[in-house]
PDB file of C-alpha atoms in Angstrom:
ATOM      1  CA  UNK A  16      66.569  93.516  83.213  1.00 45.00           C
ATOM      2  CA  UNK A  17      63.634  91.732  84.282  1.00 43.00           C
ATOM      3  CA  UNK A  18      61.364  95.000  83.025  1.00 45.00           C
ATOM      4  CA  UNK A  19      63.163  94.405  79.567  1.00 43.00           C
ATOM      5  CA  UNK A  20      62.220  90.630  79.169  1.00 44.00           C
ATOM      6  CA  UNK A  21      58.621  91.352  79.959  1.00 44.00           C
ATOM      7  CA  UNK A  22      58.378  94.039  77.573  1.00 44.00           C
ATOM      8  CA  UNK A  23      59.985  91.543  75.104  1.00 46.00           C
ATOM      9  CA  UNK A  24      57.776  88.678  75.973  1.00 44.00           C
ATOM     10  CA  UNK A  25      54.369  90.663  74.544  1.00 48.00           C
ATOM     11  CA  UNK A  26      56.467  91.721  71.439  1.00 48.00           C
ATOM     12  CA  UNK A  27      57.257  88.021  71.030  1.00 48.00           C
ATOM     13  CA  UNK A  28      53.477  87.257  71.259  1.00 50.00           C
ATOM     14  CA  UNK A  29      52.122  89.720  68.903  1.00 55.00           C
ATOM     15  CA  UNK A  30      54.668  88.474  66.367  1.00 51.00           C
ATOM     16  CA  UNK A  31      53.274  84.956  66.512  1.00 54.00           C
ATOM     17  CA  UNK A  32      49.648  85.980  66.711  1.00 59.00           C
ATOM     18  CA  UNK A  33      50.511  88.631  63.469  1.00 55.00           C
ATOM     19  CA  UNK A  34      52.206  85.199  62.157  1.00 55.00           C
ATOM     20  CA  UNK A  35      49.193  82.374  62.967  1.00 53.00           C
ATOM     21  CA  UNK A  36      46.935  85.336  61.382  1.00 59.00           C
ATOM     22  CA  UNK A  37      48.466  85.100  57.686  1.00 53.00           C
ATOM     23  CA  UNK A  38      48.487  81.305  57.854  1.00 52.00           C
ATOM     24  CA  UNK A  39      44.839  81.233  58.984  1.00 50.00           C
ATOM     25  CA  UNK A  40      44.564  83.870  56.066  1.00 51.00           C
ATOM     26  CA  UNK A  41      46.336  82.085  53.578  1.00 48.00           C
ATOM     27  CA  UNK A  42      44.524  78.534  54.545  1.00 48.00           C
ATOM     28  CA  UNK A  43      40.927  80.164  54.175  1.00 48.00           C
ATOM     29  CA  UNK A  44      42.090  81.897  50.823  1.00 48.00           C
ATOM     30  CA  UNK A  45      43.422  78.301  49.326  1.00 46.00           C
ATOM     31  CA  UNK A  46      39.825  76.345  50.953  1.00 44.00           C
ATOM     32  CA  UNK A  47      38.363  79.198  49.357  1.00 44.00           C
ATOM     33  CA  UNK A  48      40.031  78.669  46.017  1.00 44.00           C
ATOM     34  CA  UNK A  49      39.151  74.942  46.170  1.00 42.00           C
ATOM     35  CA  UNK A  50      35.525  75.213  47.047  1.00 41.00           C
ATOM     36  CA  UNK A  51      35.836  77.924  43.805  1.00 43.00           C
ATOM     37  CA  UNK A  52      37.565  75.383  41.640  1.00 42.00           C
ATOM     38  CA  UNK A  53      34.823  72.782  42.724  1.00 41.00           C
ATOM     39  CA  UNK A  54      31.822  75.021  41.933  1.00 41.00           C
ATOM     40  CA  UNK A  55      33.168  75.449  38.439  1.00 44.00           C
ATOM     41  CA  UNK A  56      30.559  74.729  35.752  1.00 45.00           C
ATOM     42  CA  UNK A  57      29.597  71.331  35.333  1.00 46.00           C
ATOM     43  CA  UNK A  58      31.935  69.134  33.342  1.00 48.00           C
ATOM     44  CA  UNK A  59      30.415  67.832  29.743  1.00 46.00           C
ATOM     45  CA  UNK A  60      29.960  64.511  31.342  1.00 46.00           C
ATOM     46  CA  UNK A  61      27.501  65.974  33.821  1.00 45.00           C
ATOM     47  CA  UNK A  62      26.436  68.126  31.466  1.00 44.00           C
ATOM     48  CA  UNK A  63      25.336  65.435  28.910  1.00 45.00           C
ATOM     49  CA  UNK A  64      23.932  63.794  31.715  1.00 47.00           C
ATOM     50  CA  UNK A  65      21.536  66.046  32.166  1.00 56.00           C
ATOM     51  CA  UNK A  66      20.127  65.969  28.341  1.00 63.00           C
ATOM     52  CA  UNK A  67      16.640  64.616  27.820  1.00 62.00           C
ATOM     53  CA  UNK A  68      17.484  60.741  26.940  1.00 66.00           C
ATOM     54  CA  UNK A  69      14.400  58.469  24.837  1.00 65.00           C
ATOM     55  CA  UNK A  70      11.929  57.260  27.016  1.00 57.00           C
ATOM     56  CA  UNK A  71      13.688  58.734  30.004  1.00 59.00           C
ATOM     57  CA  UNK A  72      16.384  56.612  30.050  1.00 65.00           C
ATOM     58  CA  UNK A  73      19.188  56.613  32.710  1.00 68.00           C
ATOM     59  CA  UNK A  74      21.390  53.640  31.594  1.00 75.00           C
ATOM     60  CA  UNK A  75      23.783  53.116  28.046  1.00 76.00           C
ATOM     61  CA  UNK A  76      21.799  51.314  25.781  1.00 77.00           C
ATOM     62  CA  UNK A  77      23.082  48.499  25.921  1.00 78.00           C
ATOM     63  CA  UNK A  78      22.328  48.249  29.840  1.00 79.00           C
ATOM     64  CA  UNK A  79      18.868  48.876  28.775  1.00 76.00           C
ATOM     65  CA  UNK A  80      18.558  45.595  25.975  1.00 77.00           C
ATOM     66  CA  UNK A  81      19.942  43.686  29.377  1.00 74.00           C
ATOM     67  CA  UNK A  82      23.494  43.491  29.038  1.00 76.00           C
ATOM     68  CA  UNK A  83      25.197  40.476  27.969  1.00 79.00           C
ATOM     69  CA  UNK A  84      25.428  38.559  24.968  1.00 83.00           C
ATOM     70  CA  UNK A  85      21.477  39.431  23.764  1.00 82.00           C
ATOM     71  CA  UNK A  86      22.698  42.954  23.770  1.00 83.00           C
ATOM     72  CA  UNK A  87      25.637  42.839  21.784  1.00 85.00           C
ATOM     73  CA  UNK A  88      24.215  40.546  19.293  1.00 86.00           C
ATOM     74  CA  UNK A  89      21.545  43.423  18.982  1.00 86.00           C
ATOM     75  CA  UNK A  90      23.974  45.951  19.097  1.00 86.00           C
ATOM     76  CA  UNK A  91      26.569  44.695  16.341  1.00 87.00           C
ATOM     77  CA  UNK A  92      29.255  44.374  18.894  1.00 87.00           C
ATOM     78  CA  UNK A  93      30.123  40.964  17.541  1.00 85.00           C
ATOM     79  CA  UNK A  94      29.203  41.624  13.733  1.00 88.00           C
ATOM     80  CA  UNK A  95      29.640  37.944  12.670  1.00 91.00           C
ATOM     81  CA  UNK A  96      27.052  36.567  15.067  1.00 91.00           C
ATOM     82  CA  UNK A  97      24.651  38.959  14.528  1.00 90.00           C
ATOM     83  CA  UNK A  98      24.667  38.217  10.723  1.00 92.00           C
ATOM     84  CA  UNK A  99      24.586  34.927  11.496  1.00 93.00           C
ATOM     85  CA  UNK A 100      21.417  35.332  13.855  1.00 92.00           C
ATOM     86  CA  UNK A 101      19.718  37.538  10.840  1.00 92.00           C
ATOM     87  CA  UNK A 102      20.566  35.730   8.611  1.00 93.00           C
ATOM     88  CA  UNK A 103      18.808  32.120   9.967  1.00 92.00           C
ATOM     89  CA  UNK A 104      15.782  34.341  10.581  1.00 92.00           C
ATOM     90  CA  UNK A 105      15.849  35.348   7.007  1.00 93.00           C
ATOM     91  CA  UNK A 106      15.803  31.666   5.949  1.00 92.00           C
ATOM     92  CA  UNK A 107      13.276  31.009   8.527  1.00 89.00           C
ATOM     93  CA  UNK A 108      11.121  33.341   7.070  1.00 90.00           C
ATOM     94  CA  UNK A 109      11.518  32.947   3.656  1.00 91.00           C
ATOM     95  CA  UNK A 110      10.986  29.061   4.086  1.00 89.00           C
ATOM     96  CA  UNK A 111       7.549  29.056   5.908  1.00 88.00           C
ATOM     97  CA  UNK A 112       6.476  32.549   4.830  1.00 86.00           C
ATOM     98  CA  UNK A 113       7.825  32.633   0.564  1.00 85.00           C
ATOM     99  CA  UNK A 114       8.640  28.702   0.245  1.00 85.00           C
ATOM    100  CA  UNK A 115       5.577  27.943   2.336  1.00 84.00           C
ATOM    101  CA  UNK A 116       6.671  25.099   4.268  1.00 85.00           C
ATOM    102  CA  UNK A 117       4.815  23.787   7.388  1.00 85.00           C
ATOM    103  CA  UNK A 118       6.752  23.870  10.696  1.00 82.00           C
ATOM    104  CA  UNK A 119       5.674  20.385  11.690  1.00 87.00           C
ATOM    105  CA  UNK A 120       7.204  19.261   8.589  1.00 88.00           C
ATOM    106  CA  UNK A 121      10.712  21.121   9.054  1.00 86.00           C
ATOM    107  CA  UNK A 122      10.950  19.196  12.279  1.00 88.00           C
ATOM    108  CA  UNK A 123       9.945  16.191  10.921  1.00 93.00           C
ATOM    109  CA  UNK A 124      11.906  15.803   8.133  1.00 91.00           C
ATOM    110  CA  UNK A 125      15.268  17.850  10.195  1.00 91.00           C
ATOM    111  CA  UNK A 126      14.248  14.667  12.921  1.00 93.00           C
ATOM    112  CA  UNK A 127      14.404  12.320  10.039  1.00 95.00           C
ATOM    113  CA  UNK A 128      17.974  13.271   8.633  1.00 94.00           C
ATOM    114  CA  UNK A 129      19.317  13.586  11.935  1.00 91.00           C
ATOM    115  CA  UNK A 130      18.001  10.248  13.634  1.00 91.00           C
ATOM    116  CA  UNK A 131      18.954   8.024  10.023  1.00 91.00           C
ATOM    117  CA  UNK A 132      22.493   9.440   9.917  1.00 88.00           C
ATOM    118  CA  UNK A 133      23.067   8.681  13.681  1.00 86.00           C
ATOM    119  CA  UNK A 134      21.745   5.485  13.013  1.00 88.00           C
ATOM    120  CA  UNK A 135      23.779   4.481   9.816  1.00 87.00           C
ATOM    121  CA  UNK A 136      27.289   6.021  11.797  1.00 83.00           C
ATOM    122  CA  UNK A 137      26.475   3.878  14.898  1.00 83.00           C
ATOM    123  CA  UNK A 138      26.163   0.482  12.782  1.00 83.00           C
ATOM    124  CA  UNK A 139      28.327   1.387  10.123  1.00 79.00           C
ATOM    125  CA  UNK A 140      31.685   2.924  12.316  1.00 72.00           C
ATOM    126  CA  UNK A 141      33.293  -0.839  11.970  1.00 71.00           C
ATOM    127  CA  UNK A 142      33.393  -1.012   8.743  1.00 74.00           C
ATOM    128  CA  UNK A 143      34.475   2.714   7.836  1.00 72.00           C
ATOM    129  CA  UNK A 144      36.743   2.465  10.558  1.00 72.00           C
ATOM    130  CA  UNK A 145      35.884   5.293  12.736  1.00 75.00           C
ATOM    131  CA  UNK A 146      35.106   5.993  16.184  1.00 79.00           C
ATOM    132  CA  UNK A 147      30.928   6.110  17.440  1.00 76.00           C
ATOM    133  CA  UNK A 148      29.380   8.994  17.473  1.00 76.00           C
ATOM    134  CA  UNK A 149      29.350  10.345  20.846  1.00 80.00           C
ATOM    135  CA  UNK A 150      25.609  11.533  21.770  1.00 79.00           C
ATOM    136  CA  UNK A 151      25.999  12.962  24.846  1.00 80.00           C
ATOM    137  CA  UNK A 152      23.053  12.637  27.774  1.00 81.00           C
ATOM    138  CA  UNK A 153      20.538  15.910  27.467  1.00 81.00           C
ATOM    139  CA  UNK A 154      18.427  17.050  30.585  1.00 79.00           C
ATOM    140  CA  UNK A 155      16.416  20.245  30.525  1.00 76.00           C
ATOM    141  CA  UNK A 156      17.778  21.942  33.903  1.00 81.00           C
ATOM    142  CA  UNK A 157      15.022  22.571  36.499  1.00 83.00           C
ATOM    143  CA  UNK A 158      16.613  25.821  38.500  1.00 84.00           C
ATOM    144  CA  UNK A 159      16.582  27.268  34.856  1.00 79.00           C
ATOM    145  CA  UNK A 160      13.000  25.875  33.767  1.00 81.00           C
ATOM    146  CA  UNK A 161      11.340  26.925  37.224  1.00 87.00           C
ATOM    147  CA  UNK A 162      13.519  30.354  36.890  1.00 85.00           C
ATOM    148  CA  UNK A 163      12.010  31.360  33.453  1.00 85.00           C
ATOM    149  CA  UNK A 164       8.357  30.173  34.694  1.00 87.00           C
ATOM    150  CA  UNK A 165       8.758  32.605  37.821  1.00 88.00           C
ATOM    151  CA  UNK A 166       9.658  35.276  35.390  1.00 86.00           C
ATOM    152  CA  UNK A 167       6.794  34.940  32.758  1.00 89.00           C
ATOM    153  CA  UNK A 168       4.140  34.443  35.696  1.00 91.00           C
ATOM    154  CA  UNK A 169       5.255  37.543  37.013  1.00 90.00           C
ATOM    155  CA  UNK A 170       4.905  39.265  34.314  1.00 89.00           C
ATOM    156  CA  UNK A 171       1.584  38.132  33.469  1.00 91.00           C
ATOM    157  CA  UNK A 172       0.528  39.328  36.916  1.00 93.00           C
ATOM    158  CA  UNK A 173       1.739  42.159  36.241  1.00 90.00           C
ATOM    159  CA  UNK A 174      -0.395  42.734  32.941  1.00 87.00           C
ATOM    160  CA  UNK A 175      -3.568  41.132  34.482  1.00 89.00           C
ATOM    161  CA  UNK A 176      -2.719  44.216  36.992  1.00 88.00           C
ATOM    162  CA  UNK A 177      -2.809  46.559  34.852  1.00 84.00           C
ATOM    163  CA  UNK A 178      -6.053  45.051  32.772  1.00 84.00           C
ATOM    164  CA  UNK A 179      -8.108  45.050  35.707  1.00 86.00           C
ATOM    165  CA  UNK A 180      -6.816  48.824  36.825  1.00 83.00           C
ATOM    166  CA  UNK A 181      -7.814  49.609  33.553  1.00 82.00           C
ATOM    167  CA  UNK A 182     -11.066  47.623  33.333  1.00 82.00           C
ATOM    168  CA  UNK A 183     -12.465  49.118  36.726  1.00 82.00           C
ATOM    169  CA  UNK A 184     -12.134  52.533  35.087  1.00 75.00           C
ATOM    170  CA  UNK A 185      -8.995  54.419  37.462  1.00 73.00           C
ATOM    171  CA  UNK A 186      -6.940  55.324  35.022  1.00 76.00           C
ATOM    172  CA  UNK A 187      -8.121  56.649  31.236  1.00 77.00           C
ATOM    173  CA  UNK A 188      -4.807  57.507  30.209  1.00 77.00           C
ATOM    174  CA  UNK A 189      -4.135  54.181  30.332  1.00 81.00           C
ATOM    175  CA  UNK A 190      -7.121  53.082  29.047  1.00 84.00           C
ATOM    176  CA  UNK A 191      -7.015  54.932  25.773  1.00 82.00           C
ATOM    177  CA  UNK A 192      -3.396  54.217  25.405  1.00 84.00           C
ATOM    178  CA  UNK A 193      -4.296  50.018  25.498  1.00 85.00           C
ATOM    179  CA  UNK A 194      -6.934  50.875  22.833  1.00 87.00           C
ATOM    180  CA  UNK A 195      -4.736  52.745  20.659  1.00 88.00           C
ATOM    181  CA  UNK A 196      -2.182  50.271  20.950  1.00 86.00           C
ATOM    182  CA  UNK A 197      -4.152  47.360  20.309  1.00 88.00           C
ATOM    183  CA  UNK A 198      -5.830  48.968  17.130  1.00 90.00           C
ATOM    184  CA  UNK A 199      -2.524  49.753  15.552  1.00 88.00           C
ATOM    185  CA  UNK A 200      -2.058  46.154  16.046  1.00 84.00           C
ATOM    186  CA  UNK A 201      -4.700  45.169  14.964  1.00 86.00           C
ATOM    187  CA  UNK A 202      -4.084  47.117  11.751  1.00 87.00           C
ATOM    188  CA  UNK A 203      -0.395  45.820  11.516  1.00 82.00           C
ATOM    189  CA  UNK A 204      -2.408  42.334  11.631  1.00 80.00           C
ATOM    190  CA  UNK A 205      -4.195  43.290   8.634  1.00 83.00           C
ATOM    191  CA  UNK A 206      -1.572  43.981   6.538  1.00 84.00           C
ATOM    192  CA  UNK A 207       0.829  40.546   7.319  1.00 82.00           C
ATOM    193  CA  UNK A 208       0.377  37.631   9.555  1.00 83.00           C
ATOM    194  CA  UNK A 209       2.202  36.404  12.793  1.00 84.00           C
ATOM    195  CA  UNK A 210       5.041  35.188  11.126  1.00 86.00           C
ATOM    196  CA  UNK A 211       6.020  38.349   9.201  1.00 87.00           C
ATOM    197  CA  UNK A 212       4.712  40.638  12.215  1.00 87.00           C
ATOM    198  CA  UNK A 213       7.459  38.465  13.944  1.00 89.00           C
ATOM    199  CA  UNK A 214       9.916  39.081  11.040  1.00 91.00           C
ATOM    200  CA  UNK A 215       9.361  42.459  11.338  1.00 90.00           C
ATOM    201  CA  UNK A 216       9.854  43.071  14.875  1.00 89.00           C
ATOM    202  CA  UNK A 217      13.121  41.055  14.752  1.00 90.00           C
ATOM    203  CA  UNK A 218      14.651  43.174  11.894  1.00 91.00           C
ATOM    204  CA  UNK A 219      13.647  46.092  13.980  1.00 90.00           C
ATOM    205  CA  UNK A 220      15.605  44.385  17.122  1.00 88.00           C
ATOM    206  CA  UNK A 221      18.873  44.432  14.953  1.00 89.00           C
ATOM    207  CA  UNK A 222      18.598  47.935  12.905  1.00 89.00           C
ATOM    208  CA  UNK A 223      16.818  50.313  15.430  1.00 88.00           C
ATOM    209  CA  UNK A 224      18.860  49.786  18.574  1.00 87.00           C
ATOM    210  CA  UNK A 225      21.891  50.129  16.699  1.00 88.00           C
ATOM    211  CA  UNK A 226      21.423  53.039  14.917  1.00 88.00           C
ATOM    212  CA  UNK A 227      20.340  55.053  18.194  1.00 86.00           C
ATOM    213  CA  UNK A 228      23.432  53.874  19.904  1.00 84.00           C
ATOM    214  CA  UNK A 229      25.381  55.437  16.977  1.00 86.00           C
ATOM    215  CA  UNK A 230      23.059  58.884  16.675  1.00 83.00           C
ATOM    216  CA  UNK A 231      21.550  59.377  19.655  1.00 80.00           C
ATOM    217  CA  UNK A 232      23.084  62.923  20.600  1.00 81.00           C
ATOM    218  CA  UNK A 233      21.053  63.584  17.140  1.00 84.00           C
ATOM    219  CA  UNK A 234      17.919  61.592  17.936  1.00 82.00           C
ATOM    220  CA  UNK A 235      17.365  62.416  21.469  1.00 80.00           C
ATOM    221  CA  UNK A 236      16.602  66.244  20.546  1.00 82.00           C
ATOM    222  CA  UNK A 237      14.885  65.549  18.131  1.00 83.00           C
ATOM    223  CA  UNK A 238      12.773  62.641  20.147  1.00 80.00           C
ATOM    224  CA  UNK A 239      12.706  65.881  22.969  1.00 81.00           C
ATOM    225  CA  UNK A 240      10.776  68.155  20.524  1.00 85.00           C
ATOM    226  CA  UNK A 241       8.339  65.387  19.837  1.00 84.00           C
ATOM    227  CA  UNK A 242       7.591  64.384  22.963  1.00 82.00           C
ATOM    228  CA  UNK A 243       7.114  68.384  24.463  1.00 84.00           C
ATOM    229  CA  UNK A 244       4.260  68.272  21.114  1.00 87.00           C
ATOM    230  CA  UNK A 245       2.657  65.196  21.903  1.00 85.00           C
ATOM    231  CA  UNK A 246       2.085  66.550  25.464  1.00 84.00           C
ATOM    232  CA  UNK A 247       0.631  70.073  24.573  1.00 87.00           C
ATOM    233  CA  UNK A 248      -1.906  68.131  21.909  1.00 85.00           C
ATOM    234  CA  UNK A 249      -2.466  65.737  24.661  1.00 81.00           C
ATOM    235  CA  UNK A 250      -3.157  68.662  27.136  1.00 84.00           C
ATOM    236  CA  UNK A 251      -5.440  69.812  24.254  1.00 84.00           C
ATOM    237  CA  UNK A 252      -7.298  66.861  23.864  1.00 80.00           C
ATOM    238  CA  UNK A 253      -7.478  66.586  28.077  1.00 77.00           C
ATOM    239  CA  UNK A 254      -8.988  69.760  28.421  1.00 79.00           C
ATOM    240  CA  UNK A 255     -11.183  69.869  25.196  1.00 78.00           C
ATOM    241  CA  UNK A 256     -12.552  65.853  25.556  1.00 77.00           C
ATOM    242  CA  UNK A 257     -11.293  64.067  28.651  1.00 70.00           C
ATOM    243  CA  UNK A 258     -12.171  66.319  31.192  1.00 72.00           C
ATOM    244  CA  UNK A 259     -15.712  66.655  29.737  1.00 71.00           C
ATOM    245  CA  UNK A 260     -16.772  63.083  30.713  1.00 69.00           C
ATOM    246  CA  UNK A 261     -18.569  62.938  34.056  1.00 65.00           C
ATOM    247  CA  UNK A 262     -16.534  59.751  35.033  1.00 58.00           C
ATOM    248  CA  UNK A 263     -16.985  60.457  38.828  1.00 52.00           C
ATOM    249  CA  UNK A 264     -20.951  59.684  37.915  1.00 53.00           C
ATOM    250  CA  UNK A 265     -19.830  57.030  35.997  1.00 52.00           C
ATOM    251  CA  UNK A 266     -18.408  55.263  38.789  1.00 54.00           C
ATOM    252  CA  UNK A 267     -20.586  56.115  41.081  1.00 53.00           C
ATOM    253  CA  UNK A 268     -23.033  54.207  38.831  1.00 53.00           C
ATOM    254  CA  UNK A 269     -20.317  51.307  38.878  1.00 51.00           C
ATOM    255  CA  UNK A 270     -20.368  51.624  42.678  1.00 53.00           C
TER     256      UNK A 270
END
């Protein structure tokens, strides 16, 4: 008897090890499946992630104008105030720039209308029966004043960085970027003054942003091909002109 329930006892074991063996099989098969399922190709969101954006962009564009209201009045999200904002900048324009009135004059004569009628309604409400006008108390806040100072100053330091990086000779990428730049502009400024160049630049706020958001799986490409050219003409120009000025003597003469 007892040589019988020993023999049974080892059967019994190598039943349950035979047992824990096909549910360690079957576990590693299934984690095996899941690690398969979870190195399936990309999915088309991470896929489009990975397309070449404009300027290198990570963020919607709309993250990129700032967020907020700014960026959906650029954007068109709330079509009534954005006509509303191009359209005063129209009439701004076409008053000083095709009307030719003077700014100090607007304000003067807006000042004029606006300080006489308040004056007449104040004097004149007992007789017409109607309640004051009620001209509420105006103070410019100083947390927001000091707050938009902090922000131009540092981006003024910023620039007067960059002009003296530029100015000590370290970096002529930069250097004949600035000068490009600031001969189209100077071009531009040949062609219409301040106010228009304004104009223009506002326009372009409202039209250009928009019509990227709406095409820019077609623009991007496009913007991809360009950029790859610009950099092989530049690499062109580098190895052809740039790299042919002795700027180490140059600074060394500096020095």
């Amino acid at each position: 008897m007892a040589e019988e329930i020993e023999k049974s006892v080892p059967a019994e074991e190598s039943l349950m090890e035979k047992i824990a063996e096909k549910i360690h099989h079957h576990d590693s098969s299934s984690s095996s499946s899941s690690e398969s399922e979870y190195e399936k190709p990309d999915s088309p969101s991470a896929v489009k992630a990975k397309i070449y954006r404009l300027f290198g962009r990570e963020k919607p564009v709309h993250k990129v104008l700032g967020g907020g209201k700014p960026a959906d009045v650029f954007l068109w999200r709330d079509k009534k105030l954005s006509a509303a904002v191009l359209g005063v900048a129209t009439a701004i324009w076409v008053l000083f720039e095709l009307v030719e009135y003077h700014l100090l004059s607007l304000l003067c004569h807006i000042s004029i209308l606006a300080l006489g009628g308040l004056f007449l309604w104040s004097n004149a409400h007992t007789f017409i029966k109607k309640t004051p006008p009620q001209i509420p108390e105006i103070h410019v806040p100083e947390d927001a004043f000091l707050l938009i100072a902090s922000s131009l100053r540092n981006e003024l330091n910023q620039a007067f960085v960059i002009l003296r990086s530029i100015a000590l000779g370290r970096d002529l990428k930069k250097f004949l970027m600035v000068v490009v730049g600031l001969w189209i502009i100077s071009v531009v400024g040949n062609w219409c003054n301040f106010l228009t160049l304004v104009y223009i630049c506002f326009v372009v706020l409202h039209t250009v942003p928009m019509m990227y958001e709406k095409h820019e799986d077609k623009v991007d490409p496009l913007a991809e091909k360009a950029m790859k050219e610009l950099q092989k003409q530049y690499l062109v120009f580098d190895e052809k002109v740039i790299s042919k000025i002795p700027i180490a003597s140059l600074k060394a003469k500096l020095g």
